[in-house]
C-alpha positions as semicolon CSV with decimal commas, in nm:
position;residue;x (nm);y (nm);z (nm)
1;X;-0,028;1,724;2,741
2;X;0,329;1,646;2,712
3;X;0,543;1,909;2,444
4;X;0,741;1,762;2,180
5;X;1,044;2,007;2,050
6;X;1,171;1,777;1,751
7;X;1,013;1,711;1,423
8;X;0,754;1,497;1,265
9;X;1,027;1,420;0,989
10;X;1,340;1,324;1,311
11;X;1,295;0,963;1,300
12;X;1,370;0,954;0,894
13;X;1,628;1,205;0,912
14;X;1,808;0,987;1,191
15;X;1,705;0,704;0,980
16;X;1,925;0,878;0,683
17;X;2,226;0,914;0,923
18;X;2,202;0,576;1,070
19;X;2,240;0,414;0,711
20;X;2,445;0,650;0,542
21;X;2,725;0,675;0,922
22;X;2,652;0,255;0,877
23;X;2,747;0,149;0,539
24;X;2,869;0,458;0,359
25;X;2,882;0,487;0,011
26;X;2,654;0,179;-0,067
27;X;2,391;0,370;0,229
28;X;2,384;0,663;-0,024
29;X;2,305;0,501;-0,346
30;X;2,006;0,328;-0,151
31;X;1,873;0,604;0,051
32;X;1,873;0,836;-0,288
33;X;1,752;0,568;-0,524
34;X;1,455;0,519;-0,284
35;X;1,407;0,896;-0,241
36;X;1,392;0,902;-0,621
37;X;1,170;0,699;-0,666
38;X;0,921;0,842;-0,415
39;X;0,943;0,698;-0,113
40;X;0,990;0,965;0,145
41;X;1,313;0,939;0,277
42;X;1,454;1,314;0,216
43;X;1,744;1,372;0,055
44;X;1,844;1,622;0,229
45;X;2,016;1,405;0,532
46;X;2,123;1,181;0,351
47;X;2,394;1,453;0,135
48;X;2,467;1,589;0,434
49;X;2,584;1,325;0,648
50;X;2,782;1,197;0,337
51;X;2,908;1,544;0,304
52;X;3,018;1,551;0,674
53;X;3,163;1,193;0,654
54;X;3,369;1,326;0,333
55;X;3,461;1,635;0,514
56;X;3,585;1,415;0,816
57;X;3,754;1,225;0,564
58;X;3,582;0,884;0,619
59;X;3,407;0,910;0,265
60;X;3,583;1,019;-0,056
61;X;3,425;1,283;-0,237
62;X;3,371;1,171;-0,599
63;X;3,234;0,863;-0,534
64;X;2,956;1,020;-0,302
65;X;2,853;1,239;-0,588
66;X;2,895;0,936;-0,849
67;X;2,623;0,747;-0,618
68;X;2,418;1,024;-0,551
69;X;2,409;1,088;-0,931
70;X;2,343;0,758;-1,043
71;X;2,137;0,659;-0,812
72;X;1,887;0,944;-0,843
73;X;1,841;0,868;-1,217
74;X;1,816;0,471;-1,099
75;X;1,520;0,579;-0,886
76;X;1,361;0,818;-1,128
77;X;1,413;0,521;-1,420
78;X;1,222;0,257;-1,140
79;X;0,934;0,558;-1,054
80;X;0,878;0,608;-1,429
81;X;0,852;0,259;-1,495
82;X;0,636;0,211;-1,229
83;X;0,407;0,507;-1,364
């Protein structure tokens, strides 16, 4: 039987890196609009390595939290549509 010491949820959280290290800003906006609108890609990741890219100083600050913002009520506008 062969041990696994990562998570179920690694490959999405790597996932969330990938996109957000790949295309910044614009990897945000679509990594929390599709969060929002309940696709399971966590958020959690996806702030983070935005919030370690703006700490490097590779992102700028307010327009990480201007796309996380908008694009969480974008994706909770689509879900509620949808429902």
């Amino acid at each position: 039987m062969l041990l696994s010491t990562g998570s179920i949820t690694d490959p999405l959280v790597n996932f969330a890196v990938d996109v957000v290290d790949s295309i910044g800003v614009l990897g945000v906006f679509i990594l929390m609009t599709l969060e929002s609108m309940c696709v399971p890609i966590p958020s959690e990741p996806t702030m983070m390595a935005a919030g370690f890219a703006v700490s490097r100083g590779d992102m700028d600050f307010w327009p990480v939290v201007t796309a996380g913002v908008l694009s969480n009520v974008l994706g909770s506008w689509i879900a509620w549509a949808a429902g």
